[in-house]
Every structure is written in C-alpha cells, then in structure tokens.
Amino acid sequence: MQADTAATPDIYADDAPGKSGNGKARLLSIEDLDGRTRASRHCQQIRDEILNDLGGADQLSTLERRAAEH
C-alpha cells in the first residue's frame, strides 16, 4: 500500500530560496559568504594565495580570476 504523498509537505522543493535540489544551501562564490565570518576570511585568504601562485590578479584573464573566486 502506498503512502499518501499529497499530505506530506515537500521540504526539499527545488524552488526554495538558497537551496539546491538536495536541501543544502549552495554557495556559488566568495561573494555569497558573509564577509564578517571566519569562513569568509579563510576563503578570501585561499583565493589570494591562488591568485599569487598564478602570478597575481593583474596577470590573469577574467576567466582565470573568476575561477579562483569560485
């Protein structure tokens, strides 16, 4: 016998704001983080290190800079 799924709320709806289809928040880039948090500062530090490893932000193409931010 199948359960009545119409009465069950869909808590993992694809149209929920800030959610992907699996119910987890999805961050697309550093810009999506709250800049005041430790996690944001850590991500910014890693991004800066990557940019420096590649020769500096002024030496990279737009695509390379955007890739480092993501």
Backbone as JSON Lines, residues from 0, in Angstrom:
{"i":0,"aa":"M","n":[0.84,-1.17,0.0],"ca":[0.0,0.0,0.0],"c":[0.88,1.24,0.0]}
{"i":1,"aa":"Q","n":[0.59,2.19,-0.87],"ca":[1.4,3.4,-0.97],"c":[0.92,4.46,-0.01]}
{"i":2,"aa":"A","n":[1.86,5.25,0.51],"ca":[1.52,6.35,1.41],"c":[0.95,7.51,0.6]}
{"i":3,"aa":"D","n":[0.12,8.29,1.23],"ca":[-0.47,9.46,0.58],"c":[0.56,10.59,0.62]}
{"i":4,"aa":"T","n":[1.23,10.82,-0.49],"ca":[2.28,11.83,-0.54],"c":[1.73,13.23,-0.7]}
{"i":5,"aa":"A","n":[0.47,13.39,-1.05],"ca":[-0.11,14.72,-1.21],"c":[-0.21,15.46,0.12]}
{"i":6,"aa":"A","n":[-0.32,14.73,1.22],"ca":[-0.47,15.35,2.52],"c":[0.88,15.69,3.15]}
{"i":7,"aa":"T","n":[1.96,15.22,2.57],"ca":[3.3,15.44,3.11],"c":[3.92,16.67,2.47]}
{"i":8,"aa":"P","n":[4.37,17.66,3.26],"ca":[4.99,18.84,2.67],"c":[6.34,18.48,2.05]}
{"i":9,"aa":"D","n":[6.65,19.12,0.96],"ca":[7.92,18.88,0.27],"c":[8.95,19.86,0.81]}
{"i":10,"aa":"I","n":[9.72,19.43,1.82],"ca":[10.69,20.33,2.44],"c":[11.93,20.52,1.58]}
{"i":11,"aa":"Y","n":[12.09,19.74,0.54],"ca":[13.24,19.86,-0.34],"c":[12.82,20.38,-1.71]}
{"i":12,"aa":"A","n":[11.89,21.27,-1.75],"ca":[11.4,21.8,-3.02],"c":[12.53,22.52,-3.76]}
{"i":13,"aa":"D","n":[12.57,22.33,-5.07],"ca":[13.62,22.95,-5.89],"c":[13.5,24.47,-5.93]}
{"i":14,"aa":"D","n":[12.32,25.0,-5.68],"ca":[12.15,26.44,-5.77],"c":[12.4,27.16,-4.45]}
{"i":15,"aa":"A","n":[12.86,26.45,-3.43],"ca":[13.15,27.09,-2.15],"c":[14.34,28.02,-2.31]}
{"i":16,"aa":"P","n":[14.27,29.23,-1.74],"ca":[15.37,30.18,-1.91],"c":[16.65,29.7,-1.27]}
{"i":17,"aa":"G","n":[17.77,29.84,-1.99],"ca":[19.07,29.48,-1.46],"c":[19.32,28.0,-1.34]}
{"i":18,"aa":"K","n":[18.5,27.21,-1.95],"ca":[18.65,25.77,-1.81],"c":[18.84,25.13,-3.19]}
{"i":19,"aa":"S","n":[19.62,24.08,-3.2],"ca":[19.7,23.26,-4.41],"c":[18.68,22.14,-4.24]}
{"i":20,"aa":"G","n":[18.58,21.26,-5.18],"ca":[17.58,20.2,-5.14],"c":[17.75,19.22,-4.0]}
{"i":21,"aa":"N","n":[18.91,19.2,-3.34],"ca":[19.14,18.21,-2.29],"c":[18.9,18.77,-0.89]}
{"i":22,"aa":"G","n":[18.38,20.01,-0.77],"ca":[18.06,20.55,0.53],"c":[19.21,21.23,1.24]}
{"i":23,"aa":"K","n":[20.36,21.35,0.6],"ca":[21.51,22.0,1.21],"c":[21.68,23.39,0.61]}
{"i":24,"aa":"A","n":[22.16,24.32,1.43],"ca":[22.45,25.66,0.92],"c":[23.6,25.55,-0.08]}
{"i":25,"aa":"R","n":[23.53,26.35,-1.13],"ca":[24.54,26.27,-2.17],"c":[25.24,27.61,-2.3]}
{"i":26,"aa":"L","n":[26.54,27.64,-2.05],"ca":[27.35,28.83,-2.22],"c":[28.05,28.76,-3.57]}
{"i":27,"aa":"L","n":[27.92,29.82,-4.33],"ca":[28.49,29.81,-5.67],"c":[29.85,30.49,-5.73]}
{"i":28,"aa":"S","n":[30.09,31.44,-4.85],"ca":[31.37,32.13,-4.85],"c":[31.61,32.76,-3.49]}
{"i":29,"aa":"I","n":[32.78,33.35,-3.33],"ca":[33.12,34.02,-2.08],"c":[32.15,35.16,-1.8]}
{"i":30,"aa":"E","n":[31.65,35.78,-2.85],"ca":[30.72,36.89,-2.69],"c":[29.43,36.47,-2.0]}
{"i":31,"aa":"D","n":[29.1,35.18,-2.02],"ca":[27.9,34.67,-1.38],"c":[28.06,34.5,0.13]}
{"i":32,"aa":"L","n":[29.3,34.6,0.63],"ca":[29.56,34.47,2.06],"c":[29.42,35.8,2.77]}
{"i":33,"aa":"D","n":[29.06,35.76,4.04],"ca":[29.04,36.96,4.87],"c":[30.49,37.31,5.18]}
{"i":34,"aa":"G","n":[30.94,38.46,4.73],"ca":[32.35,38.86,4.85],"c":[32.85,38.99,6.27]}
{"i":35,"aa":"R","n":[31.96,38.95,7.26],"ca":[32.38,39.12,8.65],"c":[32.76,37.8,9.31]}
{"i":36,"aa":"T","n":[32.52,36.68,8.65],"ca":[32.75,35.38,9.29],"c":[34.17,34.89,9.09]}
{"i":37,"aa":"R","n":[34.57,33.99,9.95],"ca":[35.89,33.37,9.85],"c":[36.0,32.55,8.56]}
{"i":38,"aa":"A","n":[34.91,31.9,8.19],"ca":[34.92,31.11,6.95],"c":[35.15,32.0,5.74]}
{"i":39,"aa":"S","n":[34.55,33.16,5.72],"ca":[34.73,34.09,4.61],"c":[36.18,34.58,4.54]}
{"i":40,"aa":"R","n":[36.73,34.94,5.68],"ca":[38.13,35.41,5.7],"c":[39.07,34.3,5.24]}
{"i":41,"aa":"H","n":[38.79,33.07,5.64],"ca":[39.62,31.93,5.24],"c":[39.54,31.73,3.72]}
{"i":42,"aa":"C","n":[38.35,31.79,3.17],"ca":[38.18,31.64,1.72],"c":[38.87,32.76,0.96]}
{"i":43,"aa":"Q","n":[38.79,33.98,1.46],"ca":[39.46,35.11,0.82],"c":[40.98,34.93,0.84]}
{"i":44,"aa":"Q","n":[41.5,34.4,1.95],"ca":[42.93,34.15,2.06],"c":[43.36,33.09,1.04]}
{"i":45,"aa":"I","n":[42.6,32.03,0.93],"ca":[42.93,30.98,-0.04],"c":[42.87,31.52,-1.46]}
{"i":46,"aa":"R","n":[41.82,32.33,-1.76],"ca":[41.71,32.94,-3.09],"c":[42.94,33.8,-3.39]}
{"i":47,"aa":"D","n":[43.36,34.61,-2.41],"ca":[44.52,35.48,-2.61],"c":[45.79,34.67,-2.84]}
{"i":48,"aa":"E","n":[45.92,33.57,-2.12],"ca":[47.09,32.7,-2.31],"c":[47.09,32.07,-3.7]}
{"i":49,"aa":"I","n":[45.92,31.65,-4.17],"ca":[45.82,31.08,-5.52],"c":[46.19,32.12,-6.57]}
{"i":50,"aa":"L","n":[45.65,33.34,-6.41],"ca":[45.96,34.41,-7.36],"c":[47.46,34.71,-7.37]}
{"i":51,"aa":"N","n":[48.09,34.72,-6.2],"ca":[49.53,34.95,-6.12],"c":[50.31,33.81,-6.77]}
{"i":52,"aa":"D","n":[49.88,32.58,-6.56],"ca":[50.54,31.42,-7.18],"c":[50.5,31.49,-8.7]}
{"i":53,"aa":"L","n":[49.42,32.1,-9.23],"ca":[49.26,32.2,-10.69],"c":[49.91,33.46,-11.27]}
{"i":54,"aa":"G","n":[50.6,34.23,-10.44],"ca":[51.32,35.4,-10.94],"c":[50.69,36.73,-10.6]}
{"i":55,"aa":"G","n":[49.65,36.74,-9.82],"ca":[48.99,37.98,-9.42],"c":[47.74,38.24,-10.23]}
{"i":56,"aa":"A","n":[46.77,38.91,-9.61],"ca":[45.48,39.16,-10.25],"c":[45.62,39.98,-11.52]}
{"i":57,"aa":"D","n":[46.6,40.87,-11.56],"ca":[46.77,41.73,-12.73],"c":[47.34,40.98,-13.93]}
{"i":58,"aa":"Q","n":[47.84,39.78,-13.72],"ca":[48.41,38.97,-14.8],"c":[47.43,37.93,-15.35]}
{"i":59,"aa":"L","n":[46.25,37.83,-14.74],"ca":[45.31,36.78,-15.11],"c":[44.2,37.31,-15.99]}
{"i":60,"aa":"S","n":[43.64,36.41,-16.77],"ca":[42.47,36.76,-17.57],"c":[41.25,36.82,-16.65]}
{"i":61,"aa":"T","n":[40.19,37.38,-17.14],"ca":[38.95,37.45,-16.38],"c":[38.49,36.05,-16.0]}
{"i":62,"aa":"L","n":[38.56,35.12,-16.92],"ca":[38.13,33.76,-16.65],"c":[38.96,33.13,-15.54]}
{"i":63,"aa":"E","n":[40.26,33.34,-15.56],"ca":[41.12,32.78,-14.51],"c":[40.82,33.39,-13.14]}
{"i":64,"aa":"R","n":[40.59,34.7,-13.1],"ca":[40.25,35.36,-11.83],"c":[38.91,34.84,-11.3]}
{"i":65,"aa":"R","n":[37.93,34.7,-12.17],"ca":[36.61,34.22,-11.75],"c":[36.69,32.77,-11.26]}
{"i":66,"aa":"A","n":[37.53,31.98,-11.9],"ca":[37.69,30.58,-11.48],"c":[38.29,30.52,-10.08]}
{"i":67,"aa":"A","n":[39.25,31.4,-9.79],"ca":[39.85,31.42,-8.47],"c":[38.84,31.85,-7.4]}
{"i":68,"aa":"E","n":[37.89,32.7,-7.77],"ca":[36.88,33.15,-6.81],"c":[35.86,32.06,-6.51]}
{"i":69,"aa":"H","n":[35.7,31.15,-7.42],"ca":[34.73,30.08,-7.2],"c":[35.41,28.87,-6.63]}
